[in-house]
mmCIF file of N, CA and C in Angstrom:
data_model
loop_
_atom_site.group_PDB
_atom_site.id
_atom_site.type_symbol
_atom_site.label_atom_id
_atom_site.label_comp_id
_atom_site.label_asym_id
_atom_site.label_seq_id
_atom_site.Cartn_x
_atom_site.Cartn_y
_atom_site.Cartn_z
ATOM 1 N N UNK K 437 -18.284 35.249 202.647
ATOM 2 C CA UNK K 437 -18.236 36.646 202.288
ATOM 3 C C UNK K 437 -17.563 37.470 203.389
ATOM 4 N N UNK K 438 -18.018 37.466 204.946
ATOM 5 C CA UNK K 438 -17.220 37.567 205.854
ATOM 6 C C UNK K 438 -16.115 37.607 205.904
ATOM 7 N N UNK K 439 -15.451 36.458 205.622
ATOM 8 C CA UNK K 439 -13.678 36.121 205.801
ATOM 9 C C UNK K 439 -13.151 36.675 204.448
ATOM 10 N N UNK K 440 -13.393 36.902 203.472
ATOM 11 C CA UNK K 440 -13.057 38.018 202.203
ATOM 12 C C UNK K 440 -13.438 39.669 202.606
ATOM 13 N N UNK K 441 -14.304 39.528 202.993
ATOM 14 C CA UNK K 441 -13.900 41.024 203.113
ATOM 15 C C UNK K 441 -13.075 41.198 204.472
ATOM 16 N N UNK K 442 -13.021 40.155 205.574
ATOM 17 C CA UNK K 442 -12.110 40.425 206.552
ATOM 18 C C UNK K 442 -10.828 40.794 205.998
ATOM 19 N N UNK K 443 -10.627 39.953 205.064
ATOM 20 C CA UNK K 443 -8.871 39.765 204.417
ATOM 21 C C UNK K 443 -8.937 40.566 203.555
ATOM 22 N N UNK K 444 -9.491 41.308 202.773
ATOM 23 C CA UNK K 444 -9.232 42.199 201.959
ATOM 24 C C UNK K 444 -8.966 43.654 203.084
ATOM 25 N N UNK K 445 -9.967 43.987 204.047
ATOM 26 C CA UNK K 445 -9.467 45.119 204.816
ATOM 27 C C UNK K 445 -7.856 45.154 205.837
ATOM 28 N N UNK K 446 -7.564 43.382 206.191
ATOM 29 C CA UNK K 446 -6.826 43.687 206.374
ATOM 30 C C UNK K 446 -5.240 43.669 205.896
ATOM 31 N N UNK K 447 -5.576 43.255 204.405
ATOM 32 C CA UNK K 447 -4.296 43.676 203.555
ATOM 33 C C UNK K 447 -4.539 45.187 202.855
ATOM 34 N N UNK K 448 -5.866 45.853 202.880
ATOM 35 C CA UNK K 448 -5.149 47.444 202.363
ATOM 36 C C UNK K 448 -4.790 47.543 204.025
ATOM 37 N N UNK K 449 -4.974 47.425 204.974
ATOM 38 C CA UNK K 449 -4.582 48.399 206.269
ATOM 39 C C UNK K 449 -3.275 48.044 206.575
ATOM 40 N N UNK K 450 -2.519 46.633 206.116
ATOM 41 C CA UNK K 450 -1.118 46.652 205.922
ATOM 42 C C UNK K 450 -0.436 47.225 204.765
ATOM 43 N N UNK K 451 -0.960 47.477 203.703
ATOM 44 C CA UNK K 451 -0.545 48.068 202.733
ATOM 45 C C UNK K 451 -0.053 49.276 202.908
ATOM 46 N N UNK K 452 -1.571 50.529 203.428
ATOM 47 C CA UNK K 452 -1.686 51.443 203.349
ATOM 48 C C UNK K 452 -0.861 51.814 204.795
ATOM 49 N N UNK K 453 -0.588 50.872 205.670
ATOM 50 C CA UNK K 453 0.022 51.324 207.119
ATOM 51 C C UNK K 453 1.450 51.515 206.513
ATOM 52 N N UNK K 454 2.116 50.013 205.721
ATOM 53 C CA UNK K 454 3.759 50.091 205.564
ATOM 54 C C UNK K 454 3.522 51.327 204.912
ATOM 55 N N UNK K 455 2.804 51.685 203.331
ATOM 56 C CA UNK K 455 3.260 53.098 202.851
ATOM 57 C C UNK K 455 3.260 54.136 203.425
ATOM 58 N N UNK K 456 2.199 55.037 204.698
ATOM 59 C CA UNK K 456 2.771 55.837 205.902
ATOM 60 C C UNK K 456 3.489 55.826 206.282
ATOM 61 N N UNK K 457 4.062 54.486 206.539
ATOM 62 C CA UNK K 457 5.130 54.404 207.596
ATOM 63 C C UNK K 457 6.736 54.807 206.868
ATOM 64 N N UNK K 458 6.608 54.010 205.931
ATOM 65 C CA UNK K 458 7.596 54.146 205.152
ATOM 66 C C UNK K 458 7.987 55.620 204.428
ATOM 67 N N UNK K 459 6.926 56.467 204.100
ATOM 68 C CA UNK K 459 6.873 57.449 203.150
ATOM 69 C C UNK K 459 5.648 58.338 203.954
ATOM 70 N N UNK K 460 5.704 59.266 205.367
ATOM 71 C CA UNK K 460 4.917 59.280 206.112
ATOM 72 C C UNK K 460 4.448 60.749 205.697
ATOM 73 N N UNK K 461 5.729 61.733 204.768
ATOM 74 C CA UNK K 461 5.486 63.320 204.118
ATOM 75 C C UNK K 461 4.783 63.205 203.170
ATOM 76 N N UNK K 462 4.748 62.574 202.277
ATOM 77 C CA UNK K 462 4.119 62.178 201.255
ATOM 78 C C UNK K 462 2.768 61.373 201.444
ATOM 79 N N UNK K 463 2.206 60.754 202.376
ATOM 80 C CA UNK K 463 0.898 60.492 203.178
ATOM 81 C C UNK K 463 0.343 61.303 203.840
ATOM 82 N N UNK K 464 1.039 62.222 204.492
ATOM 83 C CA UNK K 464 0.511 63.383 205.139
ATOM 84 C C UNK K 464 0.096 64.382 203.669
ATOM 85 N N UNK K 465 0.906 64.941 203.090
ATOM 86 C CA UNK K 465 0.745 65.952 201.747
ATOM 87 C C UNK K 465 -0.413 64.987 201.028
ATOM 88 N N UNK K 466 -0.428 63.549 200.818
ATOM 89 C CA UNK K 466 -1.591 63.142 200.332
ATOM 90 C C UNK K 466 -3.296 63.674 201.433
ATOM 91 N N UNK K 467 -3.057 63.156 202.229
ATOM 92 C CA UNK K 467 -4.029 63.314 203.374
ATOM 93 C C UNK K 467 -4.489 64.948 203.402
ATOM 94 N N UNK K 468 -3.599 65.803 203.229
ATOM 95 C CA UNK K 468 -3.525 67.314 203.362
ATOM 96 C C UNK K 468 -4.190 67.856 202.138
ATOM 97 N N UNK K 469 -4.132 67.151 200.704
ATOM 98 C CA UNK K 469 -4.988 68.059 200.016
ATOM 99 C C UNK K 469 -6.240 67.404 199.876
ATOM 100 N N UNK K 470 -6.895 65.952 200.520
ATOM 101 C CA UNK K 470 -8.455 65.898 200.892
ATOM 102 C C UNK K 470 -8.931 66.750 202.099
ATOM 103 N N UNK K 471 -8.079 66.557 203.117
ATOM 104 C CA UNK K 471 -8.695 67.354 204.092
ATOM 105 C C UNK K 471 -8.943 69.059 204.131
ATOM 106 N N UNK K 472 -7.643 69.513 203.271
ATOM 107 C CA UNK K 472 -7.478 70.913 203.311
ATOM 108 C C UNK K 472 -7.847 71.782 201.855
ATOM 109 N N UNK K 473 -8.867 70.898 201.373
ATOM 110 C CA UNK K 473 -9.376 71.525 199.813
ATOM 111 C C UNK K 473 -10.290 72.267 199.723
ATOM 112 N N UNK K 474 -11.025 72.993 201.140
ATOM 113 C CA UNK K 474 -11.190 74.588 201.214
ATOM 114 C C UNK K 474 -10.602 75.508 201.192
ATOM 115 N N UNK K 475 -9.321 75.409 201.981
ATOM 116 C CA UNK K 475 -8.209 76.216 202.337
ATOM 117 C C UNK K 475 -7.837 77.047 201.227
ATOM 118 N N UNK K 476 -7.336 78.249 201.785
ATOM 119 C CA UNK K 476 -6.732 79.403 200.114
ATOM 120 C C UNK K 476 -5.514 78.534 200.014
ATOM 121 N N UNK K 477 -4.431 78.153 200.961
ATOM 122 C CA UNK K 477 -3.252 78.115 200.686
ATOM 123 C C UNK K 477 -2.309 76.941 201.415
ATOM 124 N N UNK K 478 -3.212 75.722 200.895
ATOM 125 C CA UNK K 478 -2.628 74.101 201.915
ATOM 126 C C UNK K 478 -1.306 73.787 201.545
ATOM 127 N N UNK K 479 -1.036 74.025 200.543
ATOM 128 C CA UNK K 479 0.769 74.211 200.235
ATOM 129 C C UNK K 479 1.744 74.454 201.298
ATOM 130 N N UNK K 480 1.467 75.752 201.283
ATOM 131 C CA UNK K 480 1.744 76.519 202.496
ATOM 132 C C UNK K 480 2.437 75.893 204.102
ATOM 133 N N UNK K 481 1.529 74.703 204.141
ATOM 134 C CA UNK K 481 1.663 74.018 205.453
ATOM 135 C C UNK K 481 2.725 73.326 205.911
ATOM 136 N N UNK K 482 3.231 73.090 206.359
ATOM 137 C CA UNK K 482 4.339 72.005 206.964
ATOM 138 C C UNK K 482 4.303 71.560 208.117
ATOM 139 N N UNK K 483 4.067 70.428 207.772
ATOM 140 C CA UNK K 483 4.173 69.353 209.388
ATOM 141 C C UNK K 483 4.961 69.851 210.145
ATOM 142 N N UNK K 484 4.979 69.859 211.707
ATOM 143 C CA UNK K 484 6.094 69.412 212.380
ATOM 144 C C UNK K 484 6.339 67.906 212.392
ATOM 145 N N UNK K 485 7.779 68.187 213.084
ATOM 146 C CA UNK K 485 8.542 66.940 213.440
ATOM 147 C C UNK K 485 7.798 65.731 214.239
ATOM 148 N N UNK K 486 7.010 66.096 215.000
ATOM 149 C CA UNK K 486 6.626 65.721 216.007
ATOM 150 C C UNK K 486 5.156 65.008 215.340
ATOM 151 N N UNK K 487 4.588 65.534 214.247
ATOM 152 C CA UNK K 487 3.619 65.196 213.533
ATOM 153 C C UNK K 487 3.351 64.197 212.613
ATOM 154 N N UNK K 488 5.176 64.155 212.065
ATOM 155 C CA UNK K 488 5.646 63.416 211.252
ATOM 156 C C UNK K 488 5.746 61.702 212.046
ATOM 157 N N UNK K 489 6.502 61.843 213.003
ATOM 158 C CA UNK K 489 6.702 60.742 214.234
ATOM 159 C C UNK K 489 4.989 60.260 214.665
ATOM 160 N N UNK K 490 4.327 60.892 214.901
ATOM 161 C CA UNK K 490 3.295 60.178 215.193
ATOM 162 C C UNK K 490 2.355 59.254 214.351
ATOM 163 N N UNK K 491 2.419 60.479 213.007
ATOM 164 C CA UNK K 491 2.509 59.495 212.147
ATOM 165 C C UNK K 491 2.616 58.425 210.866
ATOM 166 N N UNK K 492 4.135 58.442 211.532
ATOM 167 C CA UNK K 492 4.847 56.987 211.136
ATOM 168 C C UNK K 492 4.656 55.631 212.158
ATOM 169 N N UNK K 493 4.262 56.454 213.358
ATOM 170 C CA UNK K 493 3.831 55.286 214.258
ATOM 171 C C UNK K 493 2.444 54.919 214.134
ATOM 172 N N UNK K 494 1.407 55.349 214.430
ATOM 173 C CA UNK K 494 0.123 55.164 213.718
ATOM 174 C C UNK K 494 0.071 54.301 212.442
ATOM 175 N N UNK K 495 1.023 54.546 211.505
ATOM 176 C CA UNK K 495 0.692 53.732 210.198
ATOM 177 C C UNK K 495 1.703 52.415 210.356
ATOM 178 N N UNK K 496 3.151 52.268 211.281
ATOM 179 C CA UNK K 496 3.102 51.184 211.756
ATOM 180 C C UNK K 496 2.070 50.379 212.280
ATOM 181 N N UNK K 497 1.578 50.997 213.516
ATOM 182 C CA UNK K 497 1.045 50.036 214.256
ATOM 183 C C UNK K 497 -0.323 49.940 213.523
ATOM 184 N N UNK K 498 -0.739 50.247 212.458
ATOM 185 C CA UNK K 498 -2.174 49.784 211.561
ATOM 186 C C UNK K 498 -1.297 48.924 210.474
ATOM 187 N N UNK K 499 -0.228 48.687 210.044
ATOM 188 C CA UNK K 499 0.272 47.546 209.460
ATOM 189 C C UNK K 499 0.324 46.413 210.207
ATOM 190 N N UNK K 500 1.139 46.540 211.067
ATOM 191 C CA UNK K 500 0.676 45.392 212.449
ATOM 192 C C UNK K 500 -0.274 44.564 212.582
ATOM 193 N N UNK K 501 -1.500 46.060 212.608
ATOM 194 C CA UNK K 501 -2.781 45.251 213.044
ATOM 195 C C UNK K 501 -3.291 43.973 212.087
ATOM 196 N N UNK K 502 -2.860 45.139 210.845
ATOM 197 C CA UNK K 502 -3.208 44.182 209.552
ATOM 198 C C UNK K 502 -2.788 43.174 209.501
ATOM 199 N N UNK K 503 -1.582 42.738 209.580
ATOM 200 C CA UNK K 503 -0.449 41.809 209.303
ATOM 201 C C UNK K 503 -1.155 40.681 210.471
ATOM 202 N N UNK K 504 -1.014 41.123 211.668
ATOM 203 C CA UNK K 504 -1.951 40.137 213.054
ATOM 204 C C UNK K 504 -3.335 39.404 212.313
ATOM 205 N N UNK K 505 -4.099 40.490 211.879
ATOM 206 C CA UNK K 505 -5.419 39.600 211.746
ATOM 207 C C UNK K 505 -5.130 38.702 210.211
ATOM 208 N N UNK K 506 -4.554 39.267 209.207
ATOM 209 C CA UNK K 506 -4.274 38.451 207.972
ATOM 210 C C UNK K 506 -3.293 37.025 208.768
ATOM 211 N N UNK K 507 -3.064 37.233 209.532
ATOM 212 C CA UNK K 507 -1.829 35.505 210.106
ATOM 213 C C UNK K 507 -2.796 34.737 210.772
ATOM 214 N N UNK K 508 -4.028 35.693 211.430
ATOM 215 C CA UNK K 508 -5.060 34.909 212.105
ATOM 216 C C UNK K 508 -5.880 34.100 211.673
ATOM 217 N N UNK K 509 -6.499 34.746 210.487
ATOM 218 C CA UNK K 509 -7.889 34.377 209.474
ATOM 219 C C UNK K 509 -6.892 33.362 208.563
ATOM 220 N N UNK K 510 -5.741 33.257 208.532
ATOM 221 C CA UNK K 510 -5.364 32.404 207.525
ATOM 222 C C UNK K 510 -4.960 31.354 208.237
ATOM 223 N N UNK K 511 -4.390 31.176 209.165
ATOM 224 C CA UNK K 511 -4.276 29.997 210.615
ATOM 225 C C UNK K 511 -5.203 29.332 210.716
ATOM 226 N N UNK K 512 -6.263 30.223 211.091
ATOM 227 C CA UNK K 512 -7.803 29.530 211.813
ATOM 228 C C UNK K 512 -8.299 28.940 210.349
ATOM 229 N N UNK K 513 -8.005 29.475 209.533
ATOM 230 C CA UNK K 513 -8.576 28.937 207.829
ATOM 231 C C UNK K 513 -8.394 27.080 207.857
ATOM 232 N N UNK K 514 -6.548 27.265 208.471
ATOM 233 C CA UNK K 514 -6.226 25.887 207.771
ATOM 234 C C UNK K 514 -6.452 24.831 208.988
ATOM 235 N N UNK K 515 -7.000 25.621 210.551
ATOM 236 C CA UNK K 515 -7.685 25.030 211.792
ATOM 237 C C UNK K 515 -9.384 24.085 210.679
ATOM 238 N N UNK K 516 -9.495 24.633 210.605
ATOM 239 C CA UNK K 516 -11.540 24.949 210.163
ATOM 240 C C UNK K 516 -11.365 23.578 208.700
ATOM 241 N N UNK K 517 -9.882 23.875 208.169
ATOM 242 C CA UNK K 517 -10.154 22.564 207.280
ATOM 243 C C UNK K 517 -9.042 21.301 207.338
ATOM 244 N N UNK K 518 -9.149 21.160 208.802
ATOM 245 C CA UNK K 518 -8.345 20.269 209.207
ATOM 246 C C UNK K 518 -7.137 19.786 208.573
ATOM 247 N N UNK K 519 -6.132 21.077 208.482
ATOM 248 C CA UNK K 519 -4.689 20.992 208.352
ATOM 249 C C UNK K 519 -3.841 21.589 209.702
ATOM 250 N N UNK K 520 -4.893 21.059 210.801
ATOM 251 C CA UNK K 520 -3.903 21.720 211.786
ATOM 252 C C UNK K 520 -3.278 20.505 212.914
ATOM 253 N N UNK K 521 -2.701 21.251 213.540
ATOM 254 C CA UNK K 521 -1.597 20.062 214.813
ATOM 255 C C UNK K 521 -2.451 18.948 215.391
ATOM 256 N N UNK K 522 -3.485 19.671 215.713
ATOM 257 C CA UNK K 522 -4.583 18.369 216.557
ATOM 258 C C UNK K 522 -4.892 17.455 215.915
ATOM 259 N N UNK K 523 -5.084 17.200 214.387
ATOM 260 C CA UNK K 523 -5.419 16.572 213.561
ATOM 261 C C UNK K 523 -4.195 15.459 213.931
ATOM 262 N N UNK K 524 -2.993 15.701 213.452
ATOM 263 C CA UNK K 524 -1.789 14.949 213.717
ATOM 264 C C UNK K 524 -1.387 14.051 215.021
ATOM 265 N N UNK K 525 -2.005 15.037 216.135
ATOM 266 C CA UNK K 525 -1.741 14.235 217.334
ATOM 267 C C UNK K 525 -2.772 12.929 217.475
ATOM 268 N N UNK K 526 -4.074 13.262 217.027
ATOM 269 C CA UNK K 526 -5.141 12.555 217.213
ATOM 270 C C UNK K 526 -4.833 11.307 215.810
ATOM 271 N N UNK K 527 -4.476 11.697 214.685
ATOM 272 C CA UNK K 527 -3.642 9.948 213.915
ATOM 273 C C UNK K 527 -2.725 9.301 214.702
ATOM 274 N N UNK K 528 -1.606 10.178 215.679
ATOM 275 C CA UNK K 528 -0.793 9.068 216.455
ATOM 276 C C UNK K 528 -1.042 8.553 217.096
ATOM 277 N N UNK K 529 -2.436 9.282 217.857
ATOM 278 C CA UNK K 529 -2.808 8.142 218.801
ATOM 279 C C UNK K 529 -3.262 6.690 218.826
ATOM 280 N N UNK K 530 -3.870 7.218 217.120
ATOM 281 C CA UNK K 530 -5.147 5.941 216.543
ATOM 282 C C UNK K 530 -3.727 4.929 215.851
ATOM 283 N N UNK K 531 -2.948 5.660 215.834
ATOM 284 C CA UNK K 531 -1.709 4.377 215.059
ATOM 285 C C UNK K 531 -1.057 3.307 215.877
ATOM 286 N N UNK K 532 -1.419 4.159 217.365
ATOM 287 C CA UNK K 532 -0.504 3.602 218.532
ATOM 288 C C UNK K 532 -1.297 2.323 219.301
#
């Protein structure tokens, strides 16, 4: 149950990182009418430049993260059911 919900959080956090990153006005304007749905007039608003850049980097580097631990949990997966290198070295030895 662990390693499923590991891998499920970290494919939305690559998901949801590339779509920031990629489309970072349109994540912000998403983000802007949960956060700003007291406000008289959140329309109104416009990022700066500088707001925009941070983040597109932020939702890079949370795709990243994602992308890192989904290569990890699926590595160590095929470690844990002996499809990995050590397995191989340890038949050549026994052949030799």
């Amino acid at each position: 149950m662990q390693k499923t919900c590991t891998r499920l959080l970290a494919a939305s956090s690559l998901v949801f990182g590339l779509a920031g990153a990629l489309f970072p006005r349109r994540a912000i304007d998403l983000a802007g009418r949960f956060v700003l749905a007291g406000y008289e007039n959140p329309e109104g608003l416009e990022p700066s430049e500088w707001y925009v850049s941070a983040w597109r980097a932020q939702s890079a580097l949370s795709a990243l993260a994602g992308a890192v631990v989904l290569a990890l949990e699926y590595g160590l997966d095929g470690v844990e059911n002996g499809d990995g290198d050590a397995d191989v070295g340890a038949e050549d030895a026994d052949a030799a």
